[in-house]
Amino acid sequence: MHVKAKTVAFGGLLLALSVVFMALGSIIETSTLFLLAAASYFVGIVIREFGLKTGLAFYLAAVLLGFITAPNKFYVITFTAMGFYILGIETVWKWLEKRHEMNRRHTVFWISKYVIFNIVYIPIVFVFRDMLFSQAVSGGVLAGVLIGGQIALFIYDRAYDYVQAHVWGKIRGRMMG
């Protein structure tokens, strides 16, 4: 397989930024989710620039390096979930791009986003319940957490779309040109 030097250099730069953002999440506690989201957005940038295979390699490398270098492994697990979501939706998007004859592709894409998110989110809420909550919680509180996750996904996804369209769109010409 022939890999261009520019791809490797740019991927390495984004990989370093992802790991730094994961580590900074442990230091700047008030911005942890923002930094982890930003780190996961790099997965999408690599996928859109270089394809799914390179994006998957980037994602796996970021997770591995995060576990090696980041002081708080729980934040690396959070990054892993966020990056998996980005990897999943970008894979669905690439698949839907090839299906021009399919009706309601936009609806299928939105449903896929929530399915991918909930495949990760719901088991985390139930398996790590004791870690997430300091005491036993009622069913109503648990339902609120699950609904709150859906709202958080909507915000996270909108921010990802904004970063891809506006922020990366402006930087891309300077970086990739």
PDB file of C-alpha atoms in Angstrom:
ATOM      1  CA  MET A   1       0.000   0.000   0.000  1.00  0.00           C
ATOM      2  CA  HIS A   2       1.362   3.384  -1.002  1.00  0.00           C
ATOM      3  CA  VAL A   3       0.852   6.111   1.580  1.00  0.00           C
ATOM      4  CA  LYS A   4       1.592   9.688   0.693  1.00  0.00           C
ATOM      5  CA  ALA A   5       3.923  11.617   2.972  1.00  0.00           C
ATOM      6  CA  LYS A   6       1.427  14.475   3.230  1.00  0.00           C
ATOM      7  CA  THR A   7      -1.259  12.065   4.489  1.00  0.00           C
ATOM      8  CA  VAL A   8       1.066  10.637   7.118  1.00  0.00           C
ATOM      9  CA  ALA A   9       2.290  14.058   8.245  1.00  0.00           C
ATOM     10  CA  PHE A  10      -1.173  15.562   8.447  1.00  0.00           C
ATOM     11  CA  GLY A  11      -2.591  12.465  10.142  1.00  0.00           C
ATOM     12  CA  GLY A  12       0.250  12.543  12.645  1.00  0.00           C
ATOM     13  CA  LEU A  13      -0.440  16.184  13.424  1.00  0.00           C
ATOM     14  CA  LEU A  14      -4.135  15.506  14.014  1.00  0.00           C
ATOM     15  CA  LEU A  15      -3.282  12.413  16.056  1.00  0.00           C
ATOM     16  CA  ALA A  16      -1.007  14.472  18.270  1.00  0.00           C
ATOM     17  CA  LEU A  17      -3.740  17.078  18.717  1.00  0.00           C
ATOM     18  CA  SER A  18      -6.276  14.383  19.613  1.00  0.00           C
ATOM     19  CA  VAL A  19      -4.012  12.947  22.292  1.00  0.00           C
ATOM     20  CA  VAL A  20      -3.162  16.409  23.638  1.00  0.00           C
ATOM     21  CA  PHE A  21      -6.876  17.262  23.844  1.00  0.00           C
ATOM     22  CA  MET A  22      -7.527  14.008  25.739  1.00  0.00           C
ATOM     23  CA  ALA A  23      -4.743  14.809  28.177  1.00  0.00           C
ATOM     24  CA  LEU A  24      -5.890  18.421  28.555  1.00  0.00           C
ATOM     25  CA  GLY A  25      -9.329  17.127  29.504  1.00  0.00           C
ATOM     26  CA  SER A  26      -7.725  15.820  32.706  1.00  0.00           C
ATOM     27  CA  ILE A  27      -6.053  19.142  33.423  1.00  0.00           C
ATOM     28  CA  ILE A  28      -8.811  21.592  32.485  1.00  0.00           C
ATOM     29  CA  GLU A  29     -11.711  19.837  34.214  1.00  0.00           C
ATOM     30  CA  THR A  30     -14.274  22.512  33.298  1.00  0.00           C
ATOM     31  CA  SER A  31     -13.736  21.909  29.569  1.00  0.00           C
ATOM     32  CA  THR A  32     -13.390  18.128  29.541  1.00  0.00           C
ATOM     33  CA  LEU A  33     -16.370  17.351  27.303  1.00  0.00           C
ATOM     34  CA  PHE A  34     -15.482  20.183  24.922  1.00  0.00           C
ATOM     35  CA  LEU A  35     -11.902  18.925  24.576  1.00  0.00           C
ATOM     36  CA  LEU A  36     -12.953  15.302  24.138  1.00  0.00           C
ATOM     37  CA  ALA A  37     -15.522  16.303  21.515  1.00  0.00           C
ATOM     38  CA  ALA A  38     -12.881  18.327  19.670  1.00  0.00           C
ATOM     39  CA  ALA A  39     -10.506  15.349  19.785  1.00  0.00           C
ATOM     40  CA  SER A  40     -13.185  13.078  18.339  1.00  0.00           C
ATOM     41  CA  TYR A  41     -13.966  15.533  15.537  1.00  0.00           C
ATOM     42  CA  PHE A  42     -10.478  14.874  14.164  1.00  0.00           C
ATOM     43  CA  VAL A  43     -11.612  11.313  13.409  1.00  0.00           C
ATOM     44  CA  GLY A  44     -14.239  12.742  11.061  1.00  0.00           C
ATOM     45  CA  ILE A  45     -11.782  15.117   9.441  1.00  0.00           C
ATOM     46  CA  VAL A  46      -9.390  12.255   8.662  1.00  0.00           C
ATOM     47  CA  ILE A  47     -12.231  10.132   7.282  1.00  0.00           C
ATOM     48  CA  ARG A  48     -13.491  12.911   5.028  1.00  0.00           C
ATOM     49  CA  GLU A  49     -10.010  13.786   3.784  1.00  0.00           C
ATOM     50  CA  PHE A  50      -8.454  10.346   3.385  1.00  0.00           C
ATOM     51  CA  GLY A  51     -11.217   7.724   3.525  1.00  0.00           C
ATOM     52  CA  LEU A  52     -12.679   5.201   5.935  1.00  0.00           C
ATOM     53  CA  LYS A  53      -9.652   2.901   6.158  1.00  0.00           C
ATOM     54  CA  THR A  54      -7.301   5.718   7.078  1.00  0.00           C
ATOM     55  CA  GLY A  55      -9.924   7.105   9.456  1.00  0.00           C
ATOM     56  CA  LEU A  56     -10.262   3.736  11.184  1.00  0.00           C
ATOM     57  CA  ALA A  57      -6.472   3.479  11.545  1.00  0.00           C
ATOM     58  CA  PHE A  58      -6.404   7.025  12.938  1.00  0.00           C
ATOM     59  CA  TYR A  59      -9.192   6.221  15.409  1.00  0.00           C
ATOM     60  CA  LEU A  60      -7.474   3.051  16.654  1.00  0.00           C
ATOM     61  CA  ALA A  61      -4.137   4.862  16.975  1.00  0.00           C
ATOM     62  CA  ALA A  62      -5.766   7.702  18.930  1.00  0.00           C
ATOM     63  CA  VAL A  63      -7.419   5.264  21.336  1.00  0.00           C
ATOM     64  CA  LEU A  64      -4.189   3.324  21.836  1.00  0.00           C
ATOM     65  CA  LEU A  65      -2.064   6.434  22.339  1.00  0.00           C
ATOM     66  CA  GLY A  66      -4.720   7.890  24.611  1.00  0.00           C
ATOM     67  CA  PHE A  67      -4.568   4.866  26.891  1.00  0.00           C
ATOM     68  CA  ILE A  68      -0.776   5.059  26.934  1.00  0.00           C
ATOM     69  CA  THR A  69      -0.420   8.792  27.549  1.00  0.00           C
ATOM     70  CA  ALA A  70      -3.595  10.295  29.032  1.00  0.00           C
ATOM     71  CA  PRO A  71      -3.639  10.466  32.824  1.00  0.00           C
ATOM     72  CA  ASN A  72      -7.394   9.826  33.151  1.00  0.00           C
ATOM     73  CA  LYS A  73      -8.358   6.607  31.356  1.00  0.00           C
ATOM     74  CA  PHE A  74     -12.079   7.294  31.865  1.00  0.00           C
ATOM     75  CA  TYR A  75     -11.718  10.265  29.505  1.00  0.00           C
ATOM     76  CA  VAL A  76     -10.075   8.010  26.928  1.00  0.00           C
ATOM     77  CA  ILE A  77     -13.081   5.688  27.188  1.00  0.00           C
ATOM     78  CA  THR A  78     -15.327   8.703  26.622  1.00  0.00           C
ATOM     79  CA  PHE A  79     -13.245   9.692  23.586  1.00  0.00           C
ATOM     80  CA  THR A  80     -13.494   6.103  22.350  1.00  0.00           C
ATOM     81  CA  ALA A  81     -17.301   6.284  22.466  1.00  0.00           C
ATOM     82  CA  MET A  82     -17.386   9.711  20.786  1.00  0.00           C
ATOM     83  CA  GLY A  83     -14.936   8.643  18.098  1.00  0.00           C
ATOM     84  CA  PHE A  84     -16.894   5.440  17.500  1.00  0.00           C
ATOM     85  CA  TYR A  85     -20.004   7.535  16.922  1.00  0.00           C
ATOM     86  CA  ILE A  86     -18.163   9.715  14.371  1.00  0.00           C
ATOM     87  CA  LEU A  87     -16.717   6.628  12.670  1.00  0.00           C
ATOM     88  CA  GLY A  88     -20.169   5.065  12.547  1.00  0.00           C
ATOM     89  CA  ILE A  89     -22.018   8.045  11.100  1.00  0.00           C
ATOM     90  CA  GLU A  90     -19.334   8.706   8.516  1.00  0.00           C
ATOM     91  CA  THR A  91     -19.519   5.040   7.471  1.00  0.00           C
ATOM     92  CA  VAL A  92     -23.306   5.271   7.125  1.00  0.00           C
ATOM     93  CA  TRP A  93     -22.937   8.521   5.149  1.00  0.00           C
ATOM     94  CA  LYS A  94     -20.470   6.909   2.718  1.00  0.00           C
ATOM     95  CA  TRP A  95     -22.827   3.936   2.324  1.00  0.00           C
ATOM     96  CA  LEU A  96     -25.833   6.203   1.686  1.00  0.00           C
ATOM     97  CA  GLU A  97     -23.885   8.247  -0.886  1.00  0.00           C
ATOM     98  CA  LYS A  98     -23.789   5.139  -3.077  1.00  0.00           C
ATOM     99  CA  ARG A  99     -27.542   4.534  -2.749  1.00  0.00           C
ATOM    100  CA  HIS A 100     -29.017   7.269  -4.963  1.00  0.00           C
ATOM    101  CA  GLU A 101     -32.136   5.226  -5.633  1.00  0.00           C
ATOM    102  CA  MET A 102     -32.962   4.932  -1.910  1.00  0.00           C
ATOM    103  CA  ASN A 103     -35.856   7.069  -0.726  1.00  0.00           C
ATOM    104  CA  ARG A 104     -35.599   9.156   2.434  1.00  0.00           C
ATOM    105  CA  ARG A 105     -31.838   8.862   2.773  1.00  0.00           C
ATOM    106  CA  HIS A 106     -31.820  11.852   5.128  1.00  0.00           C
ATOM    107  CA  THR A 107     -34.301  10.111   7.442  1.00  0.00           C
ATOM    108  CA  VAL A 108     -32.288   6.881   7.334  1.00  0.00           C
ATOM    109  CA  PHE A 109     -29.167   8.886   8.197  1.00  0.00           C
ATOM    110  CA  TRP A 110     -30.797  10.544  11.235  1.00  0.00           C
ATOM    111  CA  ILE A 111     -32.203   7.241  12.501  1.00  0.00           C
ATOM    112  CA  SER A 112     -28.768   5.661  12.040  1.00  0.00           C
ATOM    113  CA  LYS A 113     -27.202   8.418  14.128  1.00  0.00           C
ATOM    114  CA  TYR A 114     -29.472   7.700  17.068  1.00  0.00           C
ATOM    115  CA  VAL A 115     -29.097   3.918  16.705  1.00  0.00           C
ATOM    116  CA  ILE A 116     -25.283   4.147  16.686  1.00  0.00           C
ATOM    117  CA  PHE A 117     -25.303   6.507  19.653  1.00  0.00           C
ATOM    118  CA  ASN A 118     -27.673   4.367  21.704  1.00  0.00           C
ATOM    119  CA  ILE A 119     -25.755   1.165  20.966  1.00  0.00           C
ATOM    120  CA  VAL A 120     -22.930   2.790  22.936  1.00  0.00           C
ATOM    121  CA  TYR A 121     -24.806   5.057  25.370  1.00  0.00           C
ATOM    122  CA  ILE A 122     -27.478   2.803  26.854  1.00  0.00           C
ATOM    123  CA  PRO A 123     -25.112  -0.020  27.894  1.00  0.00           C
ATOM    124  CA  ILE A 124     -22.740   2.543  29.417  1.00  0.00           C
ATOM    125  CA  VAL A 125     -25.528   4.042  31.531  1.00  0.00           C
ATOM    126  CA  PHE A 126     -26.579   0.635  32.845  1.00  0.00           C
ATOM    127  CA  VAL A 127     -23.183  -1.061  33.174  1.00  0.00           C
ATOM    128  CA  PHE A 128     -21.416   1.902  34.773  1.00  0.00           C
ATOM    129  CA  ARG A 129     -24.424   3.019  36.842  1.00  0.00           C
ATOM    130  CA  ASP A 130     -22.480   2.802  40.110  1.00  0.00           C
ATOM    131  CA  MET A 131     -19.616   4.843  38.680  1.00  0.00           C
ATOM    132  CA  LEU A 132     -21.897   7.499  37.186  1.00  0.00           C
ATOM    133  CA  PHE A 133     -24.133   7.973  40.224  1.00  0.00           C
ATOM    134  CA  SER A 134     -22.994   8.279  43.844  1.00  0.00           C
ATOM    135  CA  GLN A 135     -26.164   6.597  45.143  1.00  0.00           C
ATOM    136  CA  ALA A 136     -28.989   4.434  43.901  1.00  0.00           C
ATOM    137  CA  VAL A 137     -31.201   6.240  41.402  1.00  0.00           C
ATOM    138  CA  SER A 138     -34.879   5.853  40.659  1.00  0.00           C
ATOM    139  CA  GLY A 139     -36.285   4.792  37.317  1.00  0.00           C
ATOM    140  CA  GLY A 140     -37.389   8.384  36.671  1.00  0.00           C
ATOM    141  CA  VAL A 141     -33.876   9.719  37.116  1.00  0.00           C
ATOM    142  CA  LEU A 142     -32.502   6.968  34.899  1.00  0.00           C
ATOM    143  CA  ALA A 143     -35.076   7.838  32.218  1.00  0.00           C
ATOM    144  CA  GLY A 144     -34.051  11.494  32.543  1.00  0.00           C
ATOM    145  CA  VAL A 145     -30.410  10.531  32.010  1.00  0.00           C
ATOM    146  CA  LEU A 146     -31.333   8.531  28.920  1.00  0.00           C
ATOM    147  CA  ILE A 147     -33.416  11.409  27.506  1.00  0.00           C
ATOM    148  CA  GLY A 148     -30.685  13.889  28.419  1.00  0.00           C
ATOM    149  CA  GLY A 149     -28.239  11.782  26.408  1.00  0.00           C
ATOM    150  CA  GLN A 150     -30.457  12.106  23.335  1.00  0.00           C
ATOM    151  CA  ILE A 151     -30.481  15.890  23.739  1.00  0.00           C
ATOM    152  CA  ALA A 152     -26.704  15.902  24.252  1.00  0.00           C
ATOM    153  CA  LEU A 153     -26.311  13.845  21.062  1.00  0.00           C
ATOM    154  CA  PHE A 154     -28.322  16.397  19.127  1.00  0.00           C
ATOM    155  CA  ILE A 155     -26.062  19.219  20.375  1.00  0.00           C
ATOM    156  CA  TYR A 156     -22.864  17.196  19.798  1.00  0.00           C
ATOM    157  CA  ASP A 157     -23.962  16.253  16.296  1.00  0.00           C
ATOM    158  CA  ARG A 158     -24.893  19.834  15.380  1.00  0.00           C
ATOM    159  CA  ALA A 159     -21.529  21.032  16.662  1.00  0.00           C
ATOM    160  CA  TYR A 160     -19.795  18.339  14.584  1.00  0.00           C
ATOM    161  CA  ASP A 161     -21.671  19.447  11.470  1.00  0.00           C
ATOM    162  CA  TYR A 162     -20.716  23.069  12.180  1.00  0.00           C
ATOM    163  CA  VAL A 163     -17.046  22.211  12.683  1.00  0.00           C
ATOM    164  CA  GLN A 164     -16.934  20.208   9.450  1.00  0.00           C
ATOM    165  CA  ALA A 165     -18.763  22.801   7.347  1.00  0.00           C
ATOM    166  CA  HIS A 166     -17.508  26.082   8.728  1.00  0.00           C
ATOM    167  CA  VAL A 167     -14.389  25.683  10.861  1.00  0.00           C
ATOM    168  CA  TRP A 168     -12.660  22.903   8.917  1.00  0.00           C
ATOM    169  CA  GLY A 169     -14.011  24.307   5.670  1.00  0.00           C
ATOM    170  CA  LYS A 170     -12.067  27.540   6.269  1.00  0.00           C
ATOM    171  CA  ILE A 171      -8.898  25.910   7.598  1.00  0.00           C
ATOM    172  CA  ARG A 172      -8.825  23.161   4.954  1.00  0.00           C
ATOM    173  CA  GLY A 173      -7.730  25.429   2.112  1.00  0.00           C
ATOM    174  CA  ARG A 174      -4.702  26.595   4.074  1.00  0.00           C
ATOM    175  CA  MET A 175      -3.732  23.178   5.421  1.00  0.00           C
ATOM    176  CA  MET A 176      -4.412  20.962   2.433  1.00  0.00           C
ATOM    177  CA  GLY A 177      -3.604  23.428  -0.357  1.00  0.00           C
TER     178      GLY A 177
END
